[in-house]
Amino acid sequence: MSDKFNPLHYLDKRLLEEPIQEKRVFDWKTHLLKRKKEFFDFKFIVINHNNILHNELLIQIQSNEQRTQFKIPEQPNVKNIFLLKIHDAEKELKEFFYLPNNSIIVHEDISIQKSKQDLNVICNKENEYYYLTNHLSPQLFFNKIEFKVADKLKCFFITLNNNQKHKNQITHYLNPHSVLVHKNFSDIQKEQLQDDSIEVIHSKYSNSDIFYESLNRGKISTQINSIINRTSIKCSTKQSIKHIVLDKFAITNSKPNLIIENNNVDASHGNSIGYFNSEDIFYLSQRGFTKEQIYSVLSDSKLIEFISNTSINKQLYFYIKGLKHK
Amino acid sequence: MKIENLTVSKSNKIILNNINVSFESGVIHALMGPNGSGKTTLSYTIAGHPDCKVNSGSIIYNDKFLLNMEVHERSIHGIFLAPQYPSVIEGLSHAAFLKEAINIRRNYQNLEPLDEFEFLNLLKQKANEFKFDSKEYIRNSLNSGYSGGEKKRNEILQISLLKPKFVILDEIDSGLDIESIKDIAQFINNYIKPDVTIIVISHNPDFIKLLQVQKVHIIKNGKIVKTGDKELIKQIENSGFGGF
């Protein structure tokens, strides 16, 4: 194994609540079928606090499309945190994640050149999935993510400091009795465009909670569809959307949609577009903060509030804080 | 600070009507008056609240036209308003907030930002001094979960840390128990210096009596109707504001 793929080499200790236990074995297989030049540089880190016996990383590159598969075998009673960093992939990526039970995946993507990503996440029981982006590409970034939710899934999408057009198309396919919590936080800078489309397709007895927050200095368009068809009885779906406008030229379009075809459903939605509390702004100004500093601390505070209920919140906070200032 | 012919309106209604008053430094001033007389509007106008529209008049502070300054500039120049209802901001820790506030001032004075370790020690010391659990205080979001009294103590802590030169305390005594009132009165009496001005807005003559107040200003219907010494307090206690 080359140094480049040594997980310890890239281990980010800020993510660890406790020191790593000594008794750990990493055993993974890497299959790189290079046909041309190496077209992406990625770092995969396996972090485990428990006595993990086996982890497998499988990377496949097929002939005509760039395709990556991450298969992590299930380990009963083991909670894993997996950190995947993609730093500078080129062109298009197609990725598959198969998540074992009780695992947390932190997927950071700060690619500069990549313009399209197609991601399929297949979840088992009680997974948490964090997708953190901090793209700098001037190109349109198109992100298509499909989740197949078997049991419980908490998804967290955090998009910071985009310097480009950014389009996210996220689809959740819920199985019967699936529970989904989807949280989305975006910080959009001036002259940037973000176009988010989130769709939740329910099966019977499934629940979804969608929280969407944005701080907008540029332009954002949000469409959230909760789809409950005739056979999807006894479903529950909630949408809570909050857009905070930070610039007088900012444009915010928000469409919360509940598409319901049966009567046996518990559904609600809230959608607001507004400003930061003017008294909070005055209070901070009165302590010497300029408007830009206020927006910066309030945006940080919103982010911290957003992640405060996550299971790895402390580590994630420091991690995101680091990410934000890259 | 010298205020001349100041007329201020809020929501198109005149609240302060041709106010003339001076707040000398080295003096604790009491600003008293019935509800709706304009006490808070005067303090907010000095601090620069955007809802207070100045129709006419001037405020001169340290030879500068205060009304030409932005709110944050006034703050950096030493104006500190402890509002009646301090903000609660979830997610903004006291440590992050106060470190930034201190470093803004240090930057203005061309000083290096405070070292992280040095700052945290200072903040812990201040938190203990003002009867907060220092570990929790540092981590807690600004005023999150605090009672009215704790919020007021937090304002006093900020004064102690940021060392402003012109302090306006808007009903700082409200919501406080008697021990806390005494502690705050002691802090105010110790804080006054020749280059410091303190304005205390209160309805409570007992609180004013605990302070080394040298001047009492009575405001009524948007005008300063009387300025005098601490003897005015007795008059207020005896006959309320009706006699002014």
CSV table of N, CA and C in Angstrom, one decimal, chain B residues 89-219:
chain,number,residue,atom,x,y,z
B,89,ILE,N,-28.9,34.9,21.3
B,89,ILE,CA,-28.5,34.4,20.0
B,89,ILE,C,-28.0,32.9,20.1
B,90,GLU,N,-28.8,32.0,19.7
B,90,GLU,CA,-28.4,30.6,19.7
B,90,GLU,C,-27.3,30.3,18.8
B,91,GLY,N,-26.4,29.5,19.2
B,91,GLY,CA,-25.2,29.1,18.3
B,91,GLY,C,-24.0,30.1,18.4
B,92,LEU,N,-24.2,31.3,18.9
B,92,LEU,CA,-23.1,32.2,19.1
B,92,LEU,C,-22.6,32.1,20.5
B,93,SER,N,-21.5,31.5,20.7
B,93,SER,CA,-21.0,31.3,22.1
B,93,SER,C,-20.5,32.6,22.7
B,94,HIS,N,-20.6,32.7,24.0
B,94,HIS,CA,-20.0,33.9,24.7
B,94,HIS,C,-18.6,34.0,24.3
B,95,ALA,N,-17.8,32.9,24.3
B,95,ALA,CA,-16.4,33.0,24.0
B,95,ALA,C,-16.2,33.6,22.6
B,96,ALA,N,-16.9,33.1,21.6
B,96,ALA,CA,-16.7,33.6,20.2
B,96,ALA,C,-17.1,35.1,20.2
B,97,PHE,N,-18.3,35.4,20.8
B,97,PHE,CA,-18.8,36.8,20.7
B,97,PHE,C,-17.9,37.8,21.4
B,98,LEU,N,-17.4,37.4,22.6
B,98,LEU,CA,-16.6,38.4,23.4
B,98,LEU,C,-15.2,38.5,22.8
B,99,LYS,N,-14.7,37.4,22.3
B,99,LYS,CA,-13.4,37.5,21.8
B,99,LYS,C,-13.3,38.4,20.6
B,100,GLU,N,-14.4,38.3,19.7
B,100,GLU,CA,-14.5,39.1,18.6
B,100,GLU,C,-14.6,40.6,19.0
B,101,ALA,N,-15.5,40.8,20.0
B,101,ALA,CA,-15.8,42.2,20.5
B,101,ALA,C,-14.5,42.8,21.0
B,102,ILE,N,-13.7,42.0,21.7
B,102,ILE,CA,-12.4,42.6,22.3
B,102,ILE,C,-11.5,42.9,21.2
B,103,ASN,N,-11.4,41.9,20.2
B,103,ASN,CA,-10.4,42.1,19.2
B,103,ASN,C,-10.7,43.2,18.2
B,104,ILE,N,-12.0,43.5,18.1
B,104,ILE,CA,-12.4,44.7,17.3
B,104,ILE,C,-11.8,45.9,17.9
B,105,ARG,N,-11.9,46.0,19.2
B,105,ARG,CA,-11.4,47.2,19.9
B,105,ARG,C,-9.9,47.2,19.8
B,106,ARG,N,-9.3,46.1,20.0
B,106,ARG,CA,-7.8,46.0,19.9
B,106,ARG,C,-7.3,46.4,18.5
B,107,ASN,N,-8.0,46.0,17.5
B,107,ASN,CA,-7.7,46.3,16.2
B,107,ASN,C,-7.7,47.8,16.0
B,108,TYR,N,-8.8,48.4,16.5
B,108,TYR,CA,-9.0,49.9,16.4
B,108,TYR,C,-7.8,50.6,17.1
B,109,GLN,N,-7.3,50.0,18.2
B,109,GLN,CA,-6.2,50.6,18.9
B,109,GLN,C,-4.8,50.2,18.3
B,110,ASN,N,-4.8,49.5,17.2
B,110,ASN,CA,-3.6,49.0,16.6
B,110,ASN,C,-2.9,48.0,17.5
B,111,LEU,N,-3.6,47.2,18.2
B,111,LEU,CA,-3.0,46.2,19.1
B,111,LEU,C,-3.2,44.8,18.4
B,112,GLU,N,-2.3,43.9,18.7
B,112,GLU,CA,-2.5,42.5,18.2
B,112,GLU,C,-3.7,41.9,18.8
B,113,PRO,N,-4.4,41.0,18.1
B,113,PRO,CA,-5.5,40.3,18.7
B,113,PRO,C,-5.1,39.5,20.0
B,114,LEU,N,-6.0,39.4,20.9
B,114,LEU,CA,-5.7,38.7,22.2
B,114,LEU,C,-5.4,37.3,21.9
B,115,ASP,N,-4.4,36.8,22.5
B,115,ASP,CA,-4.0,35.4,22.4
B,115,ASP,C,-5.2,34.5,23.0
B,116,GLU,N,-5.5,33.4,22.3
B,116,GLU,CA,-6.6,32.5,22.7
B,116,GLU,C,-6.6,32.1,24.1
B,117,PHE,N,-5.4,31.7,24.6
B,117,PHE,CA,-5.3,31.2,25.9
B,117,PHE,C,-5.5,32.3,26.9
B,118,GLU,N,-4.9,33.4,26.6
B,118,GLU,CA,-5.0,34.6,27.5
B,118,GLU,C,-6.4,35.0,27.6
B,119,PHE,N,-7.1,35.0,26.4
B,119,PHE,CA,-8.5,35.4,26.4
B,119,PHE,C,-9.4,34.5,27.3
B,120,LEU,N,-9.2,33.2,27.1
B,120,LEU,CA,-10.0,32.3,27.8
B,120,LEU,C,-9.8,32.4,29.3
B,121,ASN,N,-8.6,32.6,29.7
B,121,ASN,CA,-8.3,32.8,31.1
B,121,ASN,C,-9.0,34.0,31.7
B,122,LEU,N,-9.0,35.1,30.9
B,122,LEU,CA,-9.6,36.3,31.3
B,122,LEU,C,-11.1,36.1,31.4
B,123,LEU,N,-11.7,35.4,30.4
B,123,LEU,CA,-13.1,35.2,30.4
B,123,LEU,C,-13.6,34.4,31.5
B,124,LYS,N,-12.8,33.3,31.8
B,124,LYS,CA,-13.1,32.5,33.0
B,124,LYS,C,-13.1,33.3,34.3
B,125,GLN,N,-12.1,34.1,34.4
B,125,GLN,CA,-12.0,35.0,35.6
B,125,GLN,C,-13.2,35.9,35.7
B,126,LYS,N,-13.6,36.5,34.6
B,126,LYS,CA,-14.8,37.4,34.6
B,126,LYS,C,-16.1,36.6,34.9
B,127,ALA,N,-16.2,35.5,34.3
B,127,ALA,CA,-17.4,34.7,34.5
B,127,ALA,C,-17.5,34.3,36.0
B,128,ASN,N,-16.4,33.9,36.6
B,128,ASN,CA,-16.5,33.6,38.0
B,128,ASN,C,-16.8,34.9,38.9
B,129,GLU,N,-16.2,36.0,38.5
B,129,GLU,CA,-16.4,37.2,39.2
B,129,GLU,C,-17.9,37.6,39.2
B,130,PHE,N,-18.6,37.3,38.1
B,130,PHE,CA,-20.0,37.7,38.0
B,130,PHE,C,-20.9,36.5,38.2
B,131,LYS,N,-20.4,35.5,38.9
B,131,LYS,CA,-21.2,34.4,39.4
B,131,LYS,C,-21.8,33.5,38.4
B,132,PHE,N,-21.1,33.3,37.3
B,132,PHE,CA,-21.5,32.3,36.3
B,132,PHE,C,-20.6,31.1,36.5
B,133,ASP,N,-21.1,30.0,36.1
B,133,ASP,CA,-20.2,28.8,36.0
B,133,ASP,C,-19.3,29.0,34.8
B,134,SER,N,-18.0,29.2,35.0
B,134,SER,CA,-17.1,29.6,34.0
B,134,SER,C,-17.1,28.7,32.8
B,135,LYS,N,-17.1,27.4,33.1
B,135,LYS,CA,-17.0,26.4,32.0
B,135,LYS,C,-18.2,26.5,31.1
B,136,GLU,N,-19.4,26.5,31.8
B,136,GLU,CA,-20.6,26.6,31.0
B,136,GLU,C,-20.7,27.9,30.3
B,137,TYR,N,-20.3,29.0,31.0
B,137,TYR,CA,-20.5,30.3,30.4
B,137,TYR,C,-19.7,30.4,29.0
B,138,ILE,N,-18.5,29.9,29.0
B,138,ILE,CA,-17.7,30.0,27.8
B,138,ILE,C,-18.4,29.3,26.6
B,139,ARG,N,-19.0,28.1,26.9
B,139,ARG,CA,-19.6,27.3,25.9
B,139,ARG,C,-21.0,27.8,25.5
B,140,ASN,N,-21.7,28.3,26.5
B,140,ASN,CA,-23.1,28.7,26.2
B,140,ASN,C,-23.3,29.7,25.1
B,141,SER,N,-24.4,29.6,24.4
B,141,SER,CA,-24.8,30.6,23.4
B,141,SER,C,-25.2,31.9,24.2
B,142,LEU,N,-25.1,33.0,23.5
B,142,LEU,CA,-25.3,34.3,24.1
B,142,LEU,C,-26.7,34.4,24.7
B,143,ASN,N,-26.7,34.5,26.0
B,143,ASN,CA,-27.9,34.6,26.9
B,143,ASN,C,-28.9,33.5,26.7
B,144,SER,N,-28.4,32.4,26.2
B,144,SER,CA,-29.4,31.3,25.9
B,144,SER,C,-29.7,30.6,27.3
B,145,GLY,N,-31.0,30.5,27.5
B,145,GLY,CA,-31.5,29.9,28.7
B,145,GLY,C,-31.3,30.7,30.0
B,146,TYR,N,-30.9,31.9,29.9
B,146,TYR,CA,-30.6,32.8,31.0
B,146,TYR,C,-31.9,33.4,31.5
B,147,SER,N,-32.0,33.6,32.8
B,147,SER,CA,-33.1,34.4,33.4
B,147,SER,C,-32.9,35.9,33.1
B,148,GLY,N,-33.9,36.7,33.4
B,148,GLY,CA,-33.8,38.1,33.2
B,148,GLY,C,-32.6,38.7,34.0
B,149,GLY,N,-32.4,38.2,35.2
B,149,GLY,CA,-31.3,38.7,36.1
B,149,GLY,C,-30.0,38.2,35.5
B,150,GLU,N,-29.9,37.0,35.0
B,150,GLU,CA,-28.6,36.6,34.5
B,150,GLU,C,-28.2,37.4,33.2
B,151,LYS,N,-29.2,37.7,32.5
B,151,LYS,CA,-28.9,38.5,31.3
B,151,LYS,C,-28.3,39.9,31.7
B,152,LYS,N,-28.9,40.4,32.8
B,152,LYS,CA,-28.4,41.8,33.2
B,152,LYS,C,-27.0,41.6,33.7
B,153,ARG,N,-26.7,40.6,34.5
B,153,ARG,CA,-25.4,40.3,35.0
B,153,ARG,C,-24.4,40.2,33.8
B,154,ASN,N,-24.9,39.5,32.7
B,154,ASN,CA,-24.1,39.3,31.6
B,154,ASN,C,-23.7,40.7,30.9
B,155,GLU,N,-24.6,41.6,30.9
B,155,GLU,CA,-24.3,42.9,30.4
B,155,GLU,C,-23.2,43.6,31.2
B,156,ILE,N,-23.3,43.5,32.5
B,156,ILE,CA,-22.3,44.1,33.4
B,156,ILE,C,-21.0,43.4,33.2
B,157,LEU,N,-21.0,42.1,33.0
B,157,LEU,CA,-19.7,41.4,32.7
B,157,LEU,C,-19.1,42.0,31.4
B,158,GLN,N,-19.9,42.2,30.4
B,158,GLN,CA,-19.4,42.8,29.1
B,158,GLN,C,-18.8,44.2,29.4
B,159,ILE,N,-19.4,45.0,30.2
B,159,ILE,CA,-18.8,46.3,30.5
B,159,ILE,C,-17.5,46.1,31.2
B,160,SER,N,-17.4,45.2,32.1
B,160,SER,CA,-16.1,45.0,32.8
B,160,SER,C,-15.1,44.5,31.8
B,161,LEU,N,-15.4,43.8,30.8
B,161,LEU,CA,-14.5,43.2,29.8
B,161,LEU,C,-14.1,44.3,28.8
B,162,LEU,N,-15.1,44.9,28.2
B,162,LEU,CA,-14.9,45.8,27.1
B,162,LEU,C,-14.5,47.2,27.5
B,163,LYS,N,-14.7,47.6,28.7
B,163,LYS,CA,-14.3,48.9,29.3
B,163,LYS,C,-14.8,50.1,28.5
B,164,PRO,N,-16.1,50.2,28.3
B,164,PRO,CA,-16.6,51.4,27.5
B,164,PRO,C,-16.5,52.7,28.4
B,165,LYS,N,-16.5,53.8,27.7
B,165,LYS,CA,-16.4,55.1,28.4
B,165,LYS,C,-17.7,55.8,28.6
B,166,PHE,N,-18.7,55.4,27.8
B,166,PHE,CA,-20.0,56.0,28.0
B,166,PHE,C,-21.1,54.9,28.1
B,167,VAL,N,-21.6,54.7,29.3
B,167,VAL,CA,-22.4,53.5,29.5
B,167,VAL,C,-23.8,53.9,29.8
B,168,ILE,N,-24.7,53.3,29.1
B,168,ILE,CA,-26.2,53.6,29.3
B,168,ILE,C,-26.8,52.2,29.8
B,169,LEU,N,-27.3,52.3,31.0
B,169,LEU,CA,-27.9,51.1,31.6
B,169,LEU,C,-29.4,51.3,31.6
B,170,ASP,N,-30.1,50.6,30.7
B,170,ASP,CA,-31.6,50.8,30.6
B,170,ASP,C,-32.3,49.7,31.5
B,171,GLU,N,-32.7,50.2,32.6
B,171,GLU,CA,-33.4,49.3,33.6
B,171,GLU,C,-32.6,48.1,33.9
B,172,ILE,N,-31.4,48.3,34.3
B,172,ILE,CA,-30.5,47.2,34.6
B,172,ILE,C,-30.9,46.5,35.9
B,173,ASP,N,-31.7,47.2,36.7
B,173,ASP,CA,-32.1,46.6,38.0
B,173,ASP,C,-33.4,45.7,37.9
B,174,SER,N,-34.0,45.8,36.7
B,174,SER,CA,-35.3,45.0,36.6
B,174,SER,C,-35.0,43.6,36.6
B,175,GLY,N,-35.8,42.8,37.3
B,175,GLY,CA,-35.7,41.3,37.3
B,175,GLY,C,-34.5,40.8,38.2
B,176,LEU,N,-34.0,41.7,39.0
B,176,LEU,CA,-32.9,41.3,39.8
B,176,LEU,C,-33.3,41.2,41.3
B,177,ASP,N,-32.7,40.2,42.0
B,177,ASP,CA,-33.0,40.1,43.4
B,177,ASP,C,-32.2,41.1,44.2
B,178,ILE,N,-32.5,41.3,45.4
B,178,ILE,CA,-31.9,42.4,46.2
B,178,ILE,C,-30.3,42.3,46.2
B,179,GLU,N,-29.8,41.1,46.4
B,179,GLU,CA,-28.4,40.9,46.4
B,179,GLU,C,-27.7,41.3,45.1
B,180,SER,N,-28.4,40.9,44.0
B,180,SER,CA,-27.8,41.2,42.7
B,180,SER,C,-27.8,42.7,42.5
B,181,ILE,N,-28.9,43.3,43.0
B,181,ILE,CA,-29.0,44.8,42.8
B,181,ILE,C,-27.9,45.5,43.5
B,182,LYS,N,-27.6,45.0,44.7
B,182,LYS,CA,-26.5,45.6,45.5
B,182,LYS,C,-25.2,45.4,44.8
B,183,ASP,N,-25.0,44.2,44.3
B,183,ASP,CA,-23.7,43.9,43.5
B,183,ASP,C,-23.5,44.8,42.3
B,184,ILE,N,-24.6,45.0,41.6
B,184,ILE,CA,-24.5,45.8,40.4
B,184,ILE,C,-24.3,47.3,40.8
B,185,ALA,N,-25.0,47.7,41.8
B,185,ALA,CA,-24.8,49.1,42.3
B,185,ALA,C,-23.3,49.3,42.7
B,186,GLN,N,-22.8,48.3,43.3
B,186,GLN,CA,-21.4,48.4,43.8
B,186,GLN,C,-20.4,48.5,42.5
B,187,PHE,N,-20.8,47.6,41.5
B,187,PHE,CA,-20.0,47.6,40.3
B,187,PHE,C,-20.0,49.0,39.7
B,188,ILE,N,-21.2,49.6,39.6
B,188,ILE,CA,-21.4,50.9,38.9
B,188,ILE,C,-20.6,52.0,39.7
B,189,ASN,N,-20.7,51.9,41.0
B,189,ASN,CA,-20.0,52.9,41.8
B,189,ASN,C,-18.5,52.8,41.7
B,190,ASN,N,-18.0,51.6,41.5
B,190,ASN,CA,-16.5,51.4,41.3
B,190,ASN,C,-16.1,51.7,39.9
B,191,TYR,N,-17.0,51.6,38.9
B,191,TYR,CA,-16.6,51.7,37.5
B,191,TYR,C,-16.5,53.2,37.1
B,192,ILE,N,-17.2,54.1,37.9
B,192,ILE,CA,-17.1,55.5,37.5
B,192,ILE,C,-15.7,56.0,37.7
B,193,LYS,N,-15.2,56.7,36.6
B,193,LYS,CA,-13.9,57.3,36.6
B,193,LYS,C,-14.0,58.7,36.0
B,194,PRO,N,-13.0,59.5,36.1
B,194,PRO,CA,-13.1,60.9,35.5
B,194,PRO,C,-13.4,60.8,34.0
B,195,ASP,N,-12.9,59.8,33.3
B,195,ASP,CA,-13.2,59.8,31.9
B,195,ASP,C,-14.3,58.9,31.5
B,196,VAL,N,-15.1,58.5,32.5
B,196,VAL,CA,-16.3,57.6,32.2
B,196,VAL,C,-17.6,58.3,32.5
B,197,THR,N,-18.6,58.1,31.7
B,197,THR,CA,-19.9,58.6,31.9
B,197,THR,C,-20.9,57.5,32.1
B,198,ILE,N,-21.7,57.5,33.1
B,198,ILE,CA,-22.7,56.4,33.2
B,198,ILE,C,-24.1,57.1,33.3
B,199,ILE,N,-25.0,56.6,32.5
B,199,ILE,CA,-26.4,57.0,32.6
B,199,ILE,C,-27.2,55.8,33.0
B,200,VAL,N,-28.0,55.9,34.1
B,200,VAL,CA,-28.8,54.8,34.7
B,200,VAL,C,-30.2,55.2,34.5
B,201,ILE,N,-30.9,54.4,33.7
B,201,ILE,CA,-32.4,54.6,33.5
B,201,ILE,C,-33.1,53.6,34.5
B,202,SER,N,-33.9,54.1,35.3
B,202,SER,CA,-34.6,53.2,36.3
B,202,SER,C,-35.9,53.8,36.8
B,203,HIS,N,-36.8,52.9,37.1
B,203,HIS,CA,-38.1,53.4,37.8
B,203,HIS,C,-37.9,53.3,39.3
B,204,ASN,N,-36.9,52.8,39.7
B,204,ASN,CA,-36.8,52.4,41.1
B,204,ASN,C,-35.9,53.3,41.9
B,205,PRO,N,-36.5,54.3,42.7
B,205,PRO,CA,-35.7,55.2,43.5
B,205,PRO,C,-34.7,54.5,44.5
B,206,ASP,N,-35.1,53.4,45.0
B,206,ASP,CA,-34.3,52.7,45.9
B,206,ASP,C,-33.0,52.2,45.3
B,207,PHE,N,-33.0,51.8,44.0
B,207,PHE,CA,-31.8,51.5,43.3
B,207,PHE,C,-30.9,52.7,43.1
B,208,ILE,N,-31.6,53.8,42.7
B,208,ILE,CA,-30.8,55.0,42.4
B,208,ILE,C,-30.1,55.5,43.7
B,209,LYS,N,-30.8,55.3,44.8
B,209,LYS,CA,-30.2,55.7,46.1
B,209,LYS,C,-28.9,54.9,46.5
B,210,LEU,N,-28.8,53.7,45.9
B,210,LEU,CA,-27.6,52.9,46.2
B,210,LEU,C,-26.4,53.4,45.4
B,211,LEU,N,-26.7,54.2,44.4
B,211,LEU,CA,-25.6,54.7,43.5
B,211,LEU,C,-25.1,56.1,43.9
B,212,GLN,N,-23.8,56.3,43.5
B,212,GLN,CA,-23.3,57.6,43.8
B,212,GLN,C,-23.7,58.6,42.7
B,213,VAL,N,-25.0,58.7,42.5
B,213,VAL,CA,-25.6,59.6,41.5
B,213,VAL,C,-25.3,61.1,41.8
B,214,GLN,N,-24.8,61.8,40.8
B,214,GLN,CA,-24.6,63.2,41.1
B,214,GLN,C,-25.7,64.1,40.4
B,215,LYS,N,-26.2,63.5,39.3
B,215,LYS,CA,-27.2,64.3,38.5
B,215,LYS,C,-28.4,63.5,38.2
B,216,VAL,N,-29.6,64.1,38.4
B,216,VAL,CA,-30.8,63.4,38.0
B,216,VAL,C,-31.5,64.2,37.0
B,217,HIS,N,-31.9,63.5,35.9
B,217,HIS,CA,-32.6,64.2,34.8
B,217,HIS,C,-34.0,63.6,34.7
B,218,ILE,N,-35.0,64.5,34.7
B,218,ILE,CA,-36.4,64.0,34.6
B,218,ILE,C,-36.8,64.3,33.2
B,219,ILE,N,-37.3,63.2,32.6
B,219,ILE,CA,-37.8,63.3,31.2
B,219,ILE,C,-39.3,63.0,31.2
